């Protein structure tokens, strides 16, 4: 699992688009039907479809509520306040990345949005690294629990997690071999 | 703090006070009006009976005057009637000599001089032609320096150090011009709210410099701003509590430089310490005189440093004593600074004259026994006592008198004994003067309200597309972007809007219309050009003046759709523009409605009868909302208005055929509009199907249904999450309402994507969480839909909607039936519009073994059939009465299938039989003894199809009973009883049902089968009935006792 696959999976998330064309016939996809489309009236489609339509100038993408600047500020504040990871919407980083890349003109104050998303990512990354180092530098326990990890973060931290697993084995072995 | 009596000036309008800025002359004050008068006041003429010196200037002054030392400059207009030329000049007089021959004209403009200022060596003036001109008075050969700005000049003010001149313009900017180079040194943008043109109702933005020229004071919205010299940065605000939203208009500084005085548009006068920014005093200037009173100028009095001279637009001038004698030590200091300290006693005598005299009056013994004296009946004496006999001092209306109206109260009082005075006062008390209540302001649906501060706004946002306006005044860019939601209709259109300045727009599927409103400045420019052309021309009759309101139409889906433009007549400019798929409509100032085709043909023009509140159009219909009558109140709440929509049907082909004399209203229909208590109309629109819809300011949306009543389909208060949030309606379809949720604003955001929210129509039924309510709601909506199709006479849709309605009825019936609410179920069954669902309901009830319900439904069906037949019969008016007797006889011998067959030979057509059965129920038995006529002859229906060859009809169809009589199900025991009573009935009910409904055949085999089945046992019959209960048919038991 890498970032690209995460993004692929995130592409199935539904998002609102405002079509620029009208089509009364629904489109039958494996994952379900989308449409019919009426120009100017929002409808839900998978993100990958939205991006395809956007590239053809057939729609405007409506940003998710949590991607508005005010909401991002709240998320950032929440991330700063919590010792652990704050809860984020599913596929937060993947969706943000896709939309910032392909629907720049539909995002108000896109630079500020990008900056806040980057800040959130950095904060979480720092927390993950710190906790991993803290875990790896001890030999007291072989279990740790970390909630609210995003799929992208999991895939990024795969090497670290492998190391943690090895560490767990070593600690376990140590405990086994240590005479009581 | 007190005001002296208000003295009358000569003319209404803007008055400009001028004192000697050099401080040399402290005896006189000049006041210049906008007609042709300059009044020269001295101290006595300002506060006492003495009249001022009136100086007449030919041909007109322009409320602009300035005085420094021996030089007085003023703006005026000079007309040479012989040549026909008109000059806009700045006049210069010396030593107060206003003789026409002595007036020099150092500066000349193309248009009216609006502001002038002068100092020792420089005179500067500004004009409506946007130009500022300056010249040196000391050098007779000095050149005239000119600088053109971007807007009309409001005020010019020379720097005390004679380095800069500050110029305020109506676009909200203040330009600092270097006097030497006469180049723009700095521009302060958006210092105050911009406006269209100079008018008495607008702020005059009279600036002032501090004494040392270090600060420039500029009146603004809610405050007076001070700007530091050279850096031109905002360095302080002079505020007044509770006046944050009021525009300040005038500023002036005292000659000592310590005080800054300002007046606002609501006539509040305030004085601050200019250095400390502390508010020293403030006072409201009030007049009881009729008409609009707005302070047009204030100046610190040259006679006393404690006083301000105030001139207003209502011909009034007075003095305001800002500080009392025992005020503060600052005043004493200020007095020291004063160049010429006045005798305070004299001032106090003069300025407090009114109050002192009044005190004396009240002490006067004559007032004690007022009723006994001549004064009780002599208004003249009273006036004299109050010093009102002087016509120049204190208009009577200042004290609450009604000038020019017969004082009936006074007359009555004088003729009656004094003892009855109180009684008469109560009986003939003056009625309260009617209050002026302004009706709700005109607005344009689906657009952002016009605001000069807003750089971007939606001229229109509807279900077809958006029209946005962008203005960047600094860069002189103004564009209009037209976008269709559906790009397949047309691509985006971008129009440069800087020249014409379109402010109104509408968009439809086939056309885009833009319109500009009338512009006074442009009119003036046009007049100027036309005048120049006429000067050159011959003695042709004068042409009609060209208007400045322009309509521009862009057809997008029309044959050979060329863009076209139309200029509206002057004085009848556009106030709203509408377009539909067939027409373009203009609403004008004179309430005219001008209708154009998409191609540009002028079709109709007619006048609306009431103030136009808002308007919308759909195809060939125009709906105009107006306020009807005056305001009214409910339980002393806020004023409310009754709104009305007038709908004009402008069918281009046949509008002239709709005569109002033919018992109709012609092409006009009117309907009242529902709004919530205390709310106002906020939106009017047509749905995509042409239904009229309105929304009030509480976001309640109503749709005008086909029967004519308003149906609430959306309650915005249920979706609003914040107090400052609002809903911006976009459009309406036949089942949905679309709006944009605006967070923290009244209008959609201009940046970013606005996603309309779509909600289905939701009629506010009680207990919305209940499934039953849901079905009731569906039933109501379906009925509305059916009503619309009936109104439109759309047969195909009507069938569909009827089917949908039946479906809703069946569902609700089933729900009630399952819930053991037989009464409600029967009520639902009675709502069926056609007979078809009744049969289904009856079957369903039988299936659920609800005998009573099934009977009731069958009865409803019978009644419905009868009423339908009545209606049909009434229309046809063919109902031979004697057939009733025959029909009765026929019923009585119904039991055997054989006679039925015989009867069928009489032309047993279905409709005919129904008519028979209808009269069976109400038939008097005695009628059967009437002489029998020829059955064949009377039974024939001349309108029946194939009556001749229908002799082989099956027996079941020949019965006189309706289908519901046969469908009626009875329990087994009753059936048994029926059979016991009537063993001769040979027809098996089940078999008959099968023959009639299931197979519907006339074949002999089926007859045989039917007869065979009569021999079956009761148990078998029951079994069959069990199996086929939904369509089980049986002869109605109720009919048997009759036999």
Coordinates of N, CA, C and O in Angstrom, one line a residue, chain B residues 491-636:
Chain B
X491 N -21.9 29.7 -24.0 CA -20.7 29.8 -23.1 C -20.7 31.1 -22.3 O -21.7 31.9 -22.4
X492 N -19.7 31.3 -21.5 CA -19.7 32.5 -20.7 C -19.5 33.7 -21.6 O -18.8 33.7 -22.6
X493 N -20.1 34.8 -21.1 CA -20.1 36.1 -21.9 C -19.5 37.1 -20.9 O -19.9 37.2 -19.7
X494 N -18.5 37.9 -21.4 CA -17.9 38.9 -20.6 C -18.0 40.2 -21.3 O -17.7 40.4 -22.5
X495 N -18.5 41.2 -20.6 CA -18.8 42.5 -21.2 C -18.1 43.6 -20.4 O -18.1 43.6 -19.1
X496 N -17.4 44.5 -21.1 CA -16.8 45.7 -20.4 C -18.0 46.6 -20.0 O -18.8 47.0 -20.8
X497 N -18.0 47.0 -18.7 CA -19.1 47.7 -18.2 C -18.7 49.1 -17.7 O -19.5 49.7 -17.0
X498 N -17.6 49.5 -18.1 CA -17.1 50.8 -17.5 C -17.8 52.0 -18.1 O -18.1 52.9 -17.4
X499 N -18.1 52.0 -19.4 CA -18.7 53.1 -20.0 C -20.2 53.2 -19.7 O -20.7 54.3 -19.2
X500 N -20.9 52.2 -19.9 CA -22.4 52.3 -19.8 C -22.9 52.0 -18.3 O -23.8 52.6 -17.9
X501 N -22.2 51.2 -17.6 CA -22.5 50.9 -16.2 C -23.9 50.3 -16.1 O -24.8 50.9 -15.6
X502 N -24.0 49.1 -16.6 CA -25.3 48.3 -16.5 C -25.4 47.9 -15.0 O -24.5 47.4 -14.4
X503 N -26.6 48.2 -14.5 CA -26.8 47.8 -13.0 C -28.0 46.9 -12.9 O -28.2 46.4 -11.8
X504 N -28.7 46.6 -13.9 CA -29.8 45.7 -13.9 C -29.7 44.6 -14.9 O -29.1 44.9 -16.0
X505 N -30.1 43.4 -14.6 CA -29.9 42.4 -15.5 C -30.9 41.3 -15.3 O -31.4 41.1 -14.2
X506 N -31.1 40.5 -16.3 CA -31.9 39.2 -16.1 C -31.4 38.2 -17.1 O -30.9 38.6 -18.2
X507 N -31.7 37.0 -16.8 CA -31.2 35.9 -17.7 C -32.3 34.9 -17.8 O -32.9 34.5 -16.8
X508 N -32.5 34.4 -19.0 CA -33.4 33.3 -19.2 C -32.8 32.3 -20.2 O -31.6 32.5 -20.6
X509 N -33.5 31.3 -20.6 CA -32.9 30.3 -21.4 C -32.6 30.8 -22.8 O -31.6 30.3 -23.4
X510 N -33.3 31.8 -23.2 CA -33.1 32.3 -24.6 C -32.5 33.7 -24.7 O -32.2 34.1 -25.9
X511 N -32.4 34.4 -23.7 CA -32.0 35.8 -23.8 C -31.4 36.3 -22.5 O -31.7 35.8 -21.4
X512 N -30.5 37.2 -22.7 CA -29.9 37.9 -21.5 C -30.2 39.4 -21.7 O -30.0 39.9 -22.9
X513 N -30.7 40.1 -20.7 CA -31.0 41.5 -20.8 C -30.2 42.3 -19.8 O -30.2 41.9 -18.6
X514 N -29.6 43.4 -20.2 CA -28.9 44.3 -19.3 C -29.5 45.6 -19.4 O -29.9 46.0 -20.5
X515 N -29.5 46.4 -18.3 CA -30.0 47.8 -18.4 C -29.3 48.6 -17.5 O -28.8 48.2 -16.4
X516 N -29.2 49.9 -17.9 CA -28.5 50.9 -17.0 C -29.6 51.8 -16.5 O -30.6 52.0 -17.2
X517 N -29.4 52.4 -15.3 CA -30.4 53.3 -14.8 C -30.0 54.7 -15.3 O -28.9 54.9 -15.8
X518 N -30.8 55.7 -15.0 CA -30.6 57.0 -15.4 C -29.4 57.6 -14.6 O -29.3 57.4 -13.4
X519 N -28.6 58.4 -15.3 CA -27.5 59.0 -14.7 C -27.5 60.5 -14.9 O -27.5 61.0 -16.0
X520 N -27.6 61.3 -13.8 CA -27.7 62.7 -14.0 C -26.5 63.4 -14.6 O -26.5 64.3 -15.4
X521 N -25.3 62.8 -14.2 CA -24.1 63.4 -14.7 C -24.0 63.2 -16.2 O -23.7 64.2 -17.0
X522 N -24.4 62.0 -16.7 CA -24.3 61.8 -18.1 C -25.4 62.7 -18.8 O -25.1 63.1 -19.9
X523 N -26.5 62.9 -18.2 CA -27.5 63.7 -18.8 C -27.0 65.1 -19.0 O -27.2 65.8 -20.0
X524 N -26.3 65.6 -17.9 CA -25.7 66.9 -18.0 C -24.7 67.0 -19.2 O -24.7 68.0 -20.0
X525 N -23.9 66.0 -19.3 CA -22.9 66.0 -20.4 C -23.6 66.0 -21.7 O -23.2 66.7 -22.6
X526 N -24.6 65.1 -21.8 CA -25.3 65.1 -23.1 C -26.0 66.4 -23.4 O -25.9 66.8 -24.6
X527 N -26.6 67.0 -22.4 CA -27.2 68.3 -22.6 C -26.2 69.3 -23.2 O -26.4 70.1 -24.1
X528 N -25.0 69.3 -22.6 CA -23.9 70.2 -22.9 C -23.6 70.0 -24.4 O -23.5 70.9 -25.2
X529 N -23.4 68.7 -24.8 CA -23.1 68.4 -26.2 C -24.2 68.9 -27.1 O -23.9 69.5 -28.1
X530 N -25.4 68.6 -26.7 CA -26.5 68.9 -27.6 C -26.7 70.4 -27.7 O -27.0 70.9 -28.8
X531 N -26.4 71.1 -26.6 CA -26.5 72.6 -26.6 C -25.5 73.1 -27.6 O -25.7 74.0 -28.4
X532 N -24.3 72.5 -27.5 CA -23.2 73.0 -28.5 C -23.6 72.8 -29.9 O -23.4 73.6 -30.8
X533 N -24.2 71.6 -30.1 CA -24.6 71.3 -31.5 C -25.8 72.2 -31.9 O -25.8 72.7 -33.1
X534 N -26.7 72.5 -31.0 CA -27.8 73.4 -31.4 C -27.3 74.8 -31.7 O -27.8 75.5 -32.5
X535 N -26.2 75.2 -30.9 CA -25.7 76.5 -31.2 C -25.2 76.7 -32.6 O -25.3 77.7 -33.2
X536 N -24.6 75.6 -33.1 CA -24.1 75.6 -34.4 C -25.2 75.5 -35.5 O -25.1 75.9 -36.6
X537 N -26.3 74.8 -35.1 CA -27.3 74.5 -36.0 C -28.2 75.7 -36.4 O -28.0 76.8 -36.0
X538 N -29.2 75.3 -37.2 CA -30.2 76.4 -37.6 C -31.4 76.4 -36.6 O -31.3 76.0 -35.5
X539 N -32.4 77.0 -37.0 CA -33.6 77.2 -36.2 C -34.5 76.1 -36.2 O -35.7 76.2 -36.3
X540 N -34.0 74.9 -36.1 CA -34.8 73.7 -36.0 C -35.5 73.6 -34.7 O -34.9 74.1 -33.7
X541 N -36.7 73.0 -34.6 CA -37.3 72.9 -33.3 C -36.5 72.0 -32.4 O -35.8 71.1 -32.9
X542 N -36.5 72.3 -31.1 CA -35.7 71.5 -30.2 C -36.1 70.0 -30.2 O -37.2 69.7 -30.1
X543 N -35.0 69.2 -30.2 CA -35.3 67.8 -30.2 C -35.6 67.3 -28.7 O -35.2 68.0 -27.8
X544 N -36.2 66.2 -28.6 CA -36.4 65.6 -27.3 C -35.0 65.2 -26.7 O -34.2 64.6 -27.4
X545 N -34.9 65.4 -25.4 CA -33.6 65.2 -24.8 C -33.4 63.7 -24.7 O -34.3 62.9 -24.3
X546 N -32.1 63.3 -25.0 CA -31.8 61.9 -25.1 C -31.7 61.3 -23.6 O -31.1 62.0 -22.8
X547 N -32.2 60.2 -23.4 CA -32.1 59.5 -22.1 C -30.7 58.9 -21.9 O -29.9 58.7 -22.9
X548 N -30.5 58.5 -20.7 CA -29.2 57.8 -20.4 C -29.4 56.4 -19.9 O -28.5 55.7 -19.6
X549 N -30.7 56.0 -19.8 CA -31.0 54.6 -19.4 C -31.0 53.7 -20.7 O -31.8 54.0 -21.6
X550 N -30.2 52.7 -20.7 CA -30.0 51.9 -21.9 C -30.3 50.5 -21.7 O -29.9 49.9 -20.6
X551 N -31.0 49.9 -22.6 CA -31.3 48.5 -22.5 C -30.5 47.7 -23.6 O -30.4 48.2 -24.7
X552 N -29.8 46.7 -23.1 CA -29.0 45.9 -24.0 C -29.4 44.5 -23.9 O -29.4 43.9 -22.8
X553 N -29.7 43.9 -25.1 CA -30.3 42.5 -25.1 C -29.4 41.6 -25.9 O -29.0 42.0 -27.0
X554 N -29.1 40.5 -25.3 CA -28.3 39.5 -26.0 C -29.1 38.2 -26.2 O -29.2 37.4 -25.3
X555 N -29.7 38.0 -27.4 CA -30.4 36.8 -27.6 C -29.3 35.6 -27.7 O -28.3 35.8 -28.4
X556 N -29.6 34.5 -27.1 CA -28.7 33.4 -27.2 C -29.2 32.2 -27.9 O -28.5 31.4 -28.4
X557 N -30.5 32.1 -28.0 CA -31.1 30.9 -28.8 C -32.2 31.4 -29.7 O -33.2 30.8 -29.8
X558 N -32.0 32.5 -30.3 CA -33.0 33.0 -31.2 C -32.5 33.0 -32.7 O -31.3 33.0 -32.9
X559 N -33.4 32.9 -33.6 CA -33.0 32.9 -35.0 C -32.4 34.2 -35.4 O -33.0 35.3 -35.1
X560 N -31.2 34.2 -35.9 CA -30.5 35.4 -36.3 C -30.5 36.3 -35.1 O -30.8 37.5 -35.3
X561 N -30.1 35.8 -34.0 CA -30.1 36.6 -32.8 C -29.0 37.6 -32.7 O -27.9 37.3 -32.3
X562 N -29.3 38.8 -33.2 CA -28.3 39.9 -33.1 C -28.5 40.7 -31.8 O -29.7 40.9 -31.3
X563 N -27.5 41.1 -31.2 CA -27.6 41.9 -30.0 C -28.2 43.3 -30.4 O -27.9 43.8 -31.4
X564 N -29.0 43.8 -29.5 CA -29.6 45.1 -29.8 C -29.7 45.9 -28.6 O -29.7 45.4 -27.5
X565 N -29.8 47.2 -28.8 CA -29.8 48.2 -27.7 C -30.9 49.2 -27.9 O -31.2 49.5 -29.1
X566 N -31.5 49.6 -26.9 CA -32.6 50.6 -26.9 C -32.3 51.6 -25.8 O -32.0 51.3 -24.7
X567 N -32.5 52.9 -26.2 CA -32.3 54.0 -25.2 C -33.7 54.4 -24.8 O -34.6 54.7 -25.6
X568 N -33.9 54.4 -23.5 CA -35.2 54.8 -23.0 C -35.3 56.3 -22.9 O -34.3 57.0 -22.7
X569 N -36.5 56.8 -22.9 CA -36.7 58.3 -22.9 C -36.3 58.9 -21.6 O -36.3 58.2 -20.5
X570 N -35.8 60.1 -21.6 CA -35.4 60.7 -20.4 C -36.5 60.9 -19.4 O -37.6 61.2 -19.8
X571 N -36.3 60.7 -18.2 CA -37.3 60.8 -17.2 C -38.1 59.5 -17.0 O -38.9 59.4 -16.1
X572 N -37.9 58.6 -17.9 CA -38.6 57.3 -17.8 C -37.6 56.2 -17.8 O -37.7 55.2 -18.6
X573 N -36.6 56.3 -17.0 CA -35.5 55.3 -17.0 C -35.9 54.0 -16.4 O -36.9 53.9 -15.8
X574 N -35.0 53.1 -16.7 CA -35.3 51.7 -16.3 C -35.1 51.5 -14.8 O -34.1 52.1 -14.2
X575 N -36.0 50.8 -14.1 CA -35.8 50.5 -12.7 C -35.7 49.0 -12.5 O -35.3 48.5 -11.5
X576 N -36.1 48.2 -13.5 CA -36.0 46.8 -13.4 C -36.1 46.2 -14.8 O -36.8 46.8 -15.7
X577 N -35.4 45.1 -15.1 CA -35.5 44.5 -16.4 C -35.8 43.0 -16.1 O -35.3 42.4 -15.2
X578 N -36.7 42.5 -16.9 CA -37.1 41.0 -16.8 C -37.0 40.4 -18.2 O -37.2 41.1 -19.2
X579 N -36.7 39.1 -18.2 CA -36.8 38.5 -19.5 C -37.2 37.0 -19.3 O -37.0 36.4 -18.3
X580 N -37.9 36.6 -20.4 CA -38.4 35.2 -20.4 C -38.0 34.6 -21.7 O -37.2 35.2 -22.5
X581 N -38.6 33.4 -22.0 CA -38.3 32.8 -23.3 C -38.9 33.5 -24.5 O -38.5 33.2 -25.6
X582 N -39.8 34.4 -24.2 CA -40.5 35.0 -25.3 C -40.5 36.5 -25.4 O -40.8 37.1 -26.4
X583 N -40.1 37.1 -24.3 CA -40.1 38.6 -24.2 C -39.1 39.2 -23.3 O -38.5 38.5 -22.5
X584 N -38.9 40.5 -23.5 CA -38.0 41.2 -22.6 C -38.9 42.4 -22.1 O -39.6 43.0 -22.9
X585 N -38.9 42.6 -20.8 CA -39.8 43.5 -20.2 C -39.0 44.6 -19.4 O -38.0 44.2 -18.7
X586 N -39.3 45.8 -19.5 CA -38.7 46.9 -18.8 C -39.7 47.6 -17.9 O -40.8 47.9 -18.4
X587 N -39.3 47.8 -16.7 CA -40.2 48.6 -15.8 C -39.5 49.9 -15.6 O -38.3 49.9 -15.4
X588 N -40.2 51.0 -15.7 CA -39.6 52.3 -15.7 C -40.0 53.1 -14.5 O -40.9 52.7 -13.8
X589 N -39.4 54.3 -14.4 CA -39.6 55.2 -13.3 C -41.1 55.6 -13.3 O -41.6 55.9 -12.2
X590 N -41.6 55.8 -14.4 CA -43.0 56.3 -14.5 C -44.0 55.1 -14.4 O -45.2 55.2 -14.8
X591 N -43.5 54.0 -13.9 CA -44.3 52.8 -13.7 C -44.9 52.2 -15.0 O -45.9 51.5 -15.1
X592 N -44.2 52.6 -16.1 CA -44.5 52.0 -17.4 C -43.9 50.6 -17.5 O -42.8 50.4 -17.0
X593 N -44.6 49.8 -18.2 CA -44.1 48.4 -18.4 C -44.0 48.3 -19.9 O -45.0 48.4 -20.7
X594 N -42.8 48.2 -20.4 CA -42.5 48.2 -21.8 C -42.1 46.7 -22.2 O -41.2 46.2 -21.6
X595 N -42.8 46.2 -23.1 CA -42.6 44.8 -23.5 C -42.0 44.8 -24.9 O -42.5 45.5 -25.9
X596 N -40.9 44.1 -25.0 CA -40.2 43.9 -26.3 C -40.2 42.4 -26.6 O -40.2 41.6 -25.8
X597 N -40.1 42.1 -27.9 CA -39.8 40.7 -28.3 C -38.3 40.5 -28.1 O -37.5 41.4 -27.9
X598 N -37.9 39.2 -28.2 CA -36.5 38.9 -28.1 C -35.7 39.6 -29.2 O -34.6 40.0 -29.0
X599 N -36.3 39.7 -30.3 CA -35.6 40.3 -31.5 C -35.5 41.8 -31.4 O -34.7 42.4 -32.0
X600 N -36.4 42.4 -30.5 CA -36.3 43.9 -30.3 C -37.5 44.7 -30.8 O -37.4 45.9 -30.8
X601 N -38.5 44.0 -31.2 CA -39.7 44.7 -31.6 C -40.4 45.2 -30.3 O -40.7 44.5 -29.4
X602 N -40.8 46.5 -30.4 CA -41.6 47.1 -29.2 C -43.0 46.6 -29.4 O -43.7 46.9 -30.4
X603 N -43.5 45.9 -28.4 CA -44.8 45.3 -28.5 C -45.9 46.1 -27.7 O -46.8 46.6 -28.3
X604 N -45.7 46.1 -26.5 CA -46.8 46.8 -25.7 C -46.1 47.8 -24.7 O -44.9 47.6 -24.3
X605 N -46.9 48.7 -24.3 CA -46.5 49.6 -23.2 C -47.8 49.9 -22.4 O -48.8 50.3 -23.0
X606 N -47.7 49.7 -21.2 CA -48.8 50.0 -20.3 C -48.3 50.4 -19.0 O -47.1 50.3 -18.7
X607 N -49.2 51.0 -18.2 CA -48.7 51.6 -16.9 C -49.3 50.8 -15.7 O -50.5 50.5 -15.7
X608 N -48.4 50.5 -14.8 CA -48.8 49.8 -13.6 C -49.5 50.8 -12.7 O -49.1 52.0 -12.6
X609 N -50.4 50.4 -11.9 CA -51.3 51.3 -11.2 C -50.7 51.6 -9.8 O -51.3 52.5 -9.1
X610 N -49.7 51.0 -9.3 CA -49.2 51.1 -7.9 C -47.7 51.2 -7.9 O -47.1 50.8 -8.9
X611 N -47.2 51.6 -6.8 CA -45.7 51.5 -6.7 C -45.2 50.1 -6.9 O -45.8 49.1 -6.4
X612 N -44.2 50.0 -7.7 CA -43.6 48.7 -8.0 C -42.7 48.2 -6.9 O -41.7 48.9 -6.6
X613 N -43.0 47.1 -6.3 CA -42.1 46.6 -5.2 C -41.1 45.7 -5.8 O -39.9 45.8 -5.6
X614 N -41.5 44.7 -6.6 CA -40.6 43.9 -7.4 C -41.4 43.2 -8.5 O -42.6 43.4 -8.5
X615 N -40.7 42.5 -9.3 CA -41.4 41.9 -10.5 C -40.7 40.7 -11.0 O -39.5 40.5 -10.7
X616 N -41.4 39.9 -11.7 CA -40.8 38.7 -12.3 C -41.7 38.3 -13.5 O -42.8 38.9 -13.7
X617 N -41.1 37.5 -14.4 CA -41.9 37.1 -15.5 C -41.6 35.7 -15.9 O -40.6 35.1 -15.6
X618 N -42.6 35.1 -16.7 CA -42.4 33.7 -17.1 C -43.2 33.6 -18.4 O -44.4 34.0 -18.5
X619 N -42.5 33.2 -19.5 CA -43.1 33.1 -20.8 C -43.8 34.5 -21.1 O -43.1 35.5 -21.2
X620 N -45.1 34.4 -21.3 CA -45.8 35.7 -21.6 C -46.5 36.3 -20.5 O -47.4 37.1 -20.6
X621 N -46.1 35.9 -19.3 CA -46.8 36.5 -18.1 C -45.8 37.4 -17.3 O -44.6 37.1 -17.2
X622 N -46.3 38.4 -16.7 CA -45.5 39.4 -15.9 C -46.2 39.5 -14.6 O -47.4 39.8 -14.6
X623 N -45.5 39.3 -13.5 CA -46.1 39.4 -12.2 C -45.4 40.6 -11.5 O -44.2 40.6 -11.4
X624 N -46.2 41.6 -11.1 CA -45.6 42.7 -10.4 C -46.2 42.8 -9.0 O -47.4 42.8 -8.8
X625 N -45.3 42.9 -8.0 CA -45.8 42.9 -6.6 C -45.8 44.4 -6.2 O -45.0 45.2 -6.5
X626 N -46.9 44.7 -5.5 CA -47.0 46.1 -5.0 C -47.5 46.1 -3.5 O -48.0 45.1 -3.1
X627 N -47.4 47.2 -2.9 CA -48.0 47.4 -1.6 C -49.4 48.0 -1.8 O -49.6 48.9 -2.5
X628 N -50.4 47.4 -1.1 CA -51.7 47.9 -1.2 C -52.1 48.6 0.1 O -51.9 48.1 1.1
X629 N -52.7 49.8 -0.1 CA -53.1 50.5 1.1 C -52.0 51.0 1.9 O -50.8 51.0 1.6
X630 N -52.3 51.5 3.1 CA -51.3 52.0 4.0 C -51.0 50.9 5.0 O -51.5 49.8 5.0
X631 N -50.1 51.2 5.9 CA -49.6 50.2 6.9 C -50.7 49.9 7.9 O -51.6 50.8 8.1
X632 N -50.6 48.8 8.6 CA -51.5 48.5 9.6 C -50.7 47.8 10.7 O -49.6 47.4 10.5
X633 N -51.4 47.7 11.9 CA -50.7 47.2 13.0 C -51.4 46.0 13.7 O -52.7 46.1 13.7
X634 N -50.7 45.1 14.2 CA -51.3 44.0 15.0 C -50.7 44.1 16.3 O -49.5 43.9 16.5
X635 N -51.5 44.3 17.3 CA -51.1 44.4 18.7 C -49.8 45.2 18.9 O -48.8 44.8 19.5
X636 N -49.9 46.4 18.4 CA -48.9 47.4 18.5 C -47.5 47.0 18.2 O -46.5 47.3 18.8

